[in-house]
Short mmCIF file of C-alpha atoms in Angstrom, two decimals:
data_model
loop_
_atom_site.label_atom_id
_atom_site.label_comp_id
_atom_site.label_asym_id
_atom_site.label_seq_id
_atom_site.Cartn_x
_atom_site.Cartn_y
_atom_site.Cartn_z
CA UNK A 1 112.32 -33.25 -155.01
CA UNK A 2 109.13 -35.05 -154.00
CA UNK A 3 107.00 -32.45 -155.80
CA UNK A 4 109.01 -32.86 -159.01
CA UNK A 5 108.81 -36.66 -158.81
CA UNK A 6 105.05 -36.41 -158.37
CA UNK A 7 104.75 -34.09 -161.36
CA UNK A 8 106.84 -36.41 -163.54
CA UNK A 9 104.89 -39.53 -162.62
CA UNK A 10 102.92 -40.82 -165.56
CA UNK A 11 104.44 -38.42 -168.09
CA UNK A 12 106.02 -39.69 -171.27
CA UNK A 13 109.77 -39.23 -171.65
CA UNK A 14 109.41 -36.19 -173.89
CA UNK A 15 106.69 -34.65 -171.72
CA UNK A 16 108.86 -35.16 -168.63
CA UNK A 17 111.84 -33.48 -170.29
CA UNK A 18 109.59 -30.63 -171.43
CA UNK A 19 108.33 -30.19 -167.86
CA UNK A 20 111.88 -30.01 -166.50
CA UNK A 21 112.90 -27.41 -169.10
CA UNK A 22 109.95 -25.28 -167.98
CA UNK A 23 110.88 -25.63 -164.32
CA UNK A 24 114.59 -24.96 -164.95
CA UNK A 25 114.76 -22.81 -168.10
CA UNK A 26 118.18 -22.74 -169.72
CA UNK A 27 119.62 -25.12 -167.11
CA UNK A 28 118.81 -28.58 -168.49
CA UNK A 29 121.62 -30.47 -170.21
CA UNK A 30 121.91 -33.89 -171.81
CA UNK A 31 125.27 -35.71 -171.92
CA UNK A 32 125.56 -38.10 -174.85
CA UNK A 33 128.20 -40.74 -175.51
CA UNK A 34 126.39 -41.59 -178.77
CA UNK A 35 125.47 -45.03 -177.48
CA UNK A 36 122.10 -46.49 -178.43
CA UNK A 37 120.32 -45.15 -175.34
CA UNK A 38 121.72 -41.70 -175.93
CA UNK A 39 120.69 -41.77 -179.58
CA UNK A 40 117.12 -42.48 -178.45
CA UNK A 41 117.19 -39.44 -176.18
CA UNK A 42 118.87 -37.22 -178.77
CA UNK A 43 116.13 -38.12 -181.22
CA UNK A 44 113.43 -37.31 -178.67
CA UNK A 45 115.03 -33.97 -177.80
CA UNK A 46 115.76 -32.77 -181.32
CA UNK A 47 112.68 -34.18 -183.05
CA UNK A 48 110.45 -32.49 -180.49
CA UNK A 49 112.54 -29.30 -180.43
CA UNK A 50 113.01 -29.45 -176.67
CA UNK A 51 115.18 -26.64 -175.26
CA UNK A 52 117.91 -28.90 -173.91
CA UNK A 53 121.63 -28.24 -174.20
CA UNK A 54 123.38 -31.31 -175.63
CA UNK A 55 127.05 -32.08 -175.07
CA UNK A 56 129.51 -34.95 -175.38
CA UNK A 57 132.94 -35.83 -174.02
CA UNK A 58 135.82 -36.60 -176.36
CA UNK A 59 138.44 -38.46 -174.35
CA UNK A 60 140.90 -38.52 -177.23
CA UNK A 61 140.75 -42.34 -177.32
CA UNK A 62 137.37 -42.97 -178.99
CA UNK A 63 136.67 -45.36 -181.87
CA UNK A 64 136.70 -43.95 -185.39
CA UNK A 65 133.18 -45.35 -185.75
CA UNK A 66 132.07 -43.12 -182.88
CA UNK A 67 133.41 -40.02 -184.62
CA UNK A 68 131.65 -41.11 -187.81
CA UNK A 69 128.38 -41.42 -185.90
CA UNK A 70 128.86 -37.95 -184.42
CA UNK A 71 129.11 -36.46 -187.90
CA UNK A 72 126.23 -38.58 -189.18
CA UNK A 73 124.04 -37.47 -186.28
CA UNK A 74 124.91 -33.82 -186.82
CA UNK A 75 124.02 -34.14 -190.51
CA UNK A 76 120.77 -35.99 -189.77
CA UNK A 77 119.34 -33.59 -187.19
CA UNK A 78 121.18 -30.40 -188.15
CA UNK A 79 121.42 -29.55 -184.47
CA UNK A 80 124.52 -28.42 -182.59
CA UNK A 81 126.12 -30.22 -179.68
CA UNK A 82 129.10 -29.15 -177.60
CA UNK A 83 132.24 -31.25 -177.28
CA UNK A 84 134.38 -31.15 -174.14
CA UNK A 85 137.97 -32.34 -174.13
CA UNK A 86 140.38 -33.26 -171.30
CA UNK A 87 142.76 -30.62 -170.03
CA UNK A 88 145.89 -30.79 -172.18
CA UNK A 89 148.33 -30.35 -169.30
CA UNK A 90 146.75 -33.17 -167.29
CA UNK A 91 146.90 -35.62 -170.21
CA UNK A 92 150.50 -34.65 -171.01
CA UNK A 93 151.52 -35.16 -167.38
CA UNK A 94 149.80 -38.56 -167.18
CA UNK A 95 151.42 -39.81 -170.38
CA UNK A 96 154.84 -38.46 -169.42
CA UNK A 97 154.74 -40.17 -166.03
CA UNK A 98 152.95 -43.45 -166.82
CA UNK A 99 152.85 -43.89 -170.60
CA UNK A 100 149.93 -44.11 -172.99
CA UNK A 101 148.34 -47.32 -171.66
CA UNK A 102 148.79 -47.12 -167.89
CA UNK A 103 145.13 -48.08 -167.42
CA UNK A 104 145.97 -51.72 -168.12
CA UNK A 105 148.29 -51.88 -165.09
CA UNK A 106 145.78 -51.41 -162.26
CA UNK A 107 142.24 -50.36 -161.43
CA UNK A 108 143.67 -47.27 -159.76
CA UNK A 109 145.53 -46.26 -162.91
CA UNK A 110 142.46 -46.87 -165.03
CA UNK A 111 140.30 -44.74 -162.77
CA UNK A 112 142.95 -42.01 -162.87
CA UNK A 113 142.76 -42.01 -166.67
CA UNK A 114 138.95 -41.95 -166.58
CA UNK A 115 139.03 -39.09 -164.10
CA UNK A 116 141.29 -36.98 -166.29
CA UNK A 117 139.64 -37.79 -169.60
CA UNK A 118 136.00 -38.02 -168.48
CA UNK A 119 135.13 -36.80 -165.00
CA UNK A 120 136.95 -33.46 -165.06
CA UNK A 121 135.54 -32.47 -168.48
CA UNK A 122 132.07 -33.61 -167.37
CA UNK A 123 132.20 -31.46 -164.25
CA UNK A 124 133.19 -28.50 -166.41
CA UNK A 125 130.32 -29.19 -168.81
CA UNK A 126 127.82 -29.37 -165.94
CA UNK A 127 128.68 -26.00 -164.42
CA UNK A 128 125.48 -24.02 -164.00
CA UNK A 129 123.29 -27.01 -164.87
CA UNK A 130 120.27 -27.75 -162.68
CA UNK A 131 119.09 -30.96 -164.42
CA UNK A 132 121.45 -33.47 -166.00
CA UNK A 133 119.76 -35.91 -168.39
CA UNK A 134 121.43 -39.29 -168.93
CA UNK A 135 120.72 -42.45 -170.91
CA UNK A 136 121.24 -44.81 -167.98
CA UNK A 137 119.05 -47.91 -167.78
CA UNK A 138 118.67 -50.11 -164.70
CA UNK A 139 119.09 -53.19 -166.89
CA UNK A 140 122.62 -52.19 -167.96
CA UNK A 141 124.43 -53.51 -164.89
CA UNK A 142 124.01 -54.70 -161.31
CA UNK A 143 125.35 -51.35 -160.11
CA UNK A 144 122.39 -49.60 -161.73
CA UNK A 145 119.55 -51.81 -160.48
CA UNK A 146 118.56 -49.29 -157.81
CA UNK A 147 118.45 -46.34 -160.20
CA UNK A 148 115.44 -44.04 -160.05
CA UNK A 149 114.15 -41.81 -162.82
CA UNK A 150 114.96 -38.70 -160.79
CA UNK A 151 117.87 -38.56 -158.37
CA UNK A 152 119.75 -35.86 -156.51
CA UNK A 153 123.46 -35.67 -157.27
CA UNK A 154 124.81 -34.33 -153.99
CA UNK A 155 128.39 -33.94 -155.20
CA UNK A 156 127.40 -31.78 -158.16
CA UNK A 157 124.36 -30.12 -156.62
CA UNK A 158 121.90 -30.96 -159.38
CA UNK A 159 119.06 -33.27 -160.35
CA UNK A 160 119.94 -36.26 -162.46
CA UNK A 161 117.14 -37.44 -164.72
CA UNK A 162 117.25 -40.94 -166.22
CA UNK A 163 114.17 -41.08 -168.49
CA UNK A 164 115.00 -44.53 -169.90
CA UNK A 165 115.68 -46.12 -166.52
CA UNK A 166 112.98 -48.77 -166.90
CA UNK A 167 113.37 -49.40 -170.63
CA UNK A 168 114.44 -52.84 -171.78
CA UNK A 169 117.10 -53.43 -174.41
CA UNK A 170 114.38 -54.62 -176.80
CA UNK A 171 112.32 -51.46 -176.28
CA UNK A 172 115.37 -49.35 -177.05
CA UNK A 173 116.09 -51.24 -180.28
CA UNK A 174 112.44 -50.96 -181.31
CA UNK A 175 112.56 -47.18 -180.89
CA UNK A 176 115.73 -46.88 -182.96
CA UNK A 177 114.15 -48.96 -185.70
CA UNK A 178 110.80 -47.18 -185.66
CA UNK A 179 112.33 -43.72 -186.00
CA UNK A 180 115.26 -44.79 -188.19
CA UNK A 181 117.74 -43.35 -185.69
CA UNK A 182 121.43 -43.68 -186.68
CA UNK A 183 123.59 -45.75 -184.35
CA UNK A 184 127.18 -46.90 -184.05
CA UNK A 185 128.14 -49.60 -186.58
CA UNK A 186 130.07 -51.37 -183.81
CA UNK A 187 126.77 -52.39 -182.22
CA UNK A 188 126.32 -54.83 -185.11
CA UNK A 189 129.72 -56.36 -184.36
CA UNK A 190 129.05 -57.46 -180.78
CA UNK A 191 129.82 -54.15 -179.05
CA UNK A 192 127.02 -53.32 -176.62
CA UNK A 193 128.53 -50.71 -174.31
CA UNK A 194 131.00 -48.57 -176.26
CA UNK A 195 133.58 -46.37 -174.57
CA UNK A 196 137.22 -45.66 -175.36
CA UNK A 197 138.78 -47.91 -178.01
CA UNK A 198 141.56 -49.39 -175.82
CA UNK A 199 139.07 -50.19 -173.07
CA UNK A 200 136.19 -51.73 -175.04
CA UNK A 201 135.79 -55.08 -176.77
CA UNK A 202 132.92 -57.01 -178.33
CA UNK A 203 131.15 -59.47 -176.05
CA UNK A 204 130.50 -63.13 -176.68
CA UNK A 205 126.96 -64.59 -176.80
CA UNK A 206 125.63 -64.89 -173.26
CA UNK A 207 128.17 -62.50 -171.74
CA UNK A 208 127.00 -59.61 -169.58
CA UNK A 209 126.56 -56.35 -171.54
CA UNK A 210 129.25 -54.66 -169.43
CA UNK A 211 131.74 -57.50 -169.90
CA UNK A 212 133.28 -55.68 -172.84
CA UNK A 213 134.24 -52.65 -170.75
CA UNK A 214 137.61 -52.83 -168.96
CA UNK A 215 137.50 -56.59 -169.57
CA UNK A 216 140.93 -57.19 -168.05
CA UNK A 217 139.93 -56.12 -164.52
CA UNK A 218 137.55 -57.23 -161.79
CA UNK A 219 135.71 -54.10 -160.70
CA UNK A 220 132.32 -52.41 -160.70
CA UNK A 221 132.86 -51.52 -164.38
CA UNK A 222 132.27 -47.81 -163.82
CA UNK A 223 134.40 -44.82 -164.79
CA UNK A 224 133.32 -42.33 -162.16
CA UNK A 225 130.81 -40.37 -164.22
CA UNK A 226 127.89 -42.08 -162.53
CA UNK A 227 129.48 -43.33 -159.32
#
């Protein structure tokens, strides 16, 4: 990993992704939730014709605005992306046993829902992948302050590349504006971090960006995808 980190040092985001696709041909994948960070990366990948497989997770509980952005993005770039869904049997069992909104009852229930709707489909999507590209930024939350651009995901046996790790929120917005990249309309309504509709709210001025996620609980505000 040290050799790869050395090679990536000083490279632009697109050059770094290009390097990784050359080192791991056919085994580099980018997971997008269609948030602003992910739209930046999607634009970089598709505009520069980088050979990266792009996929998303549909939990079945997303905002309509997110689906609209998915279609808008597909129309804008005319590039395919894969969509992974939860296992039907697991969702049916969860709902039958605990109802549709069990995640409001406890952190454990919420993490169970996230595991079924997000983590399991993600693990399926990452099978055979050697480099997983994400839109994580250190600035997003306290839990991500120690993030590095390149990390080793021991559990999944792959490299995790976070090209925007040191980007500020302002830099991200400037990129979106400069390249006229489409983004979720909810961002203009106070939604910073957008996940499932029942689990996301707009934040008030001065609130932490992650305050709108799972706002009813005191936790690390993570779903298990990234720890």
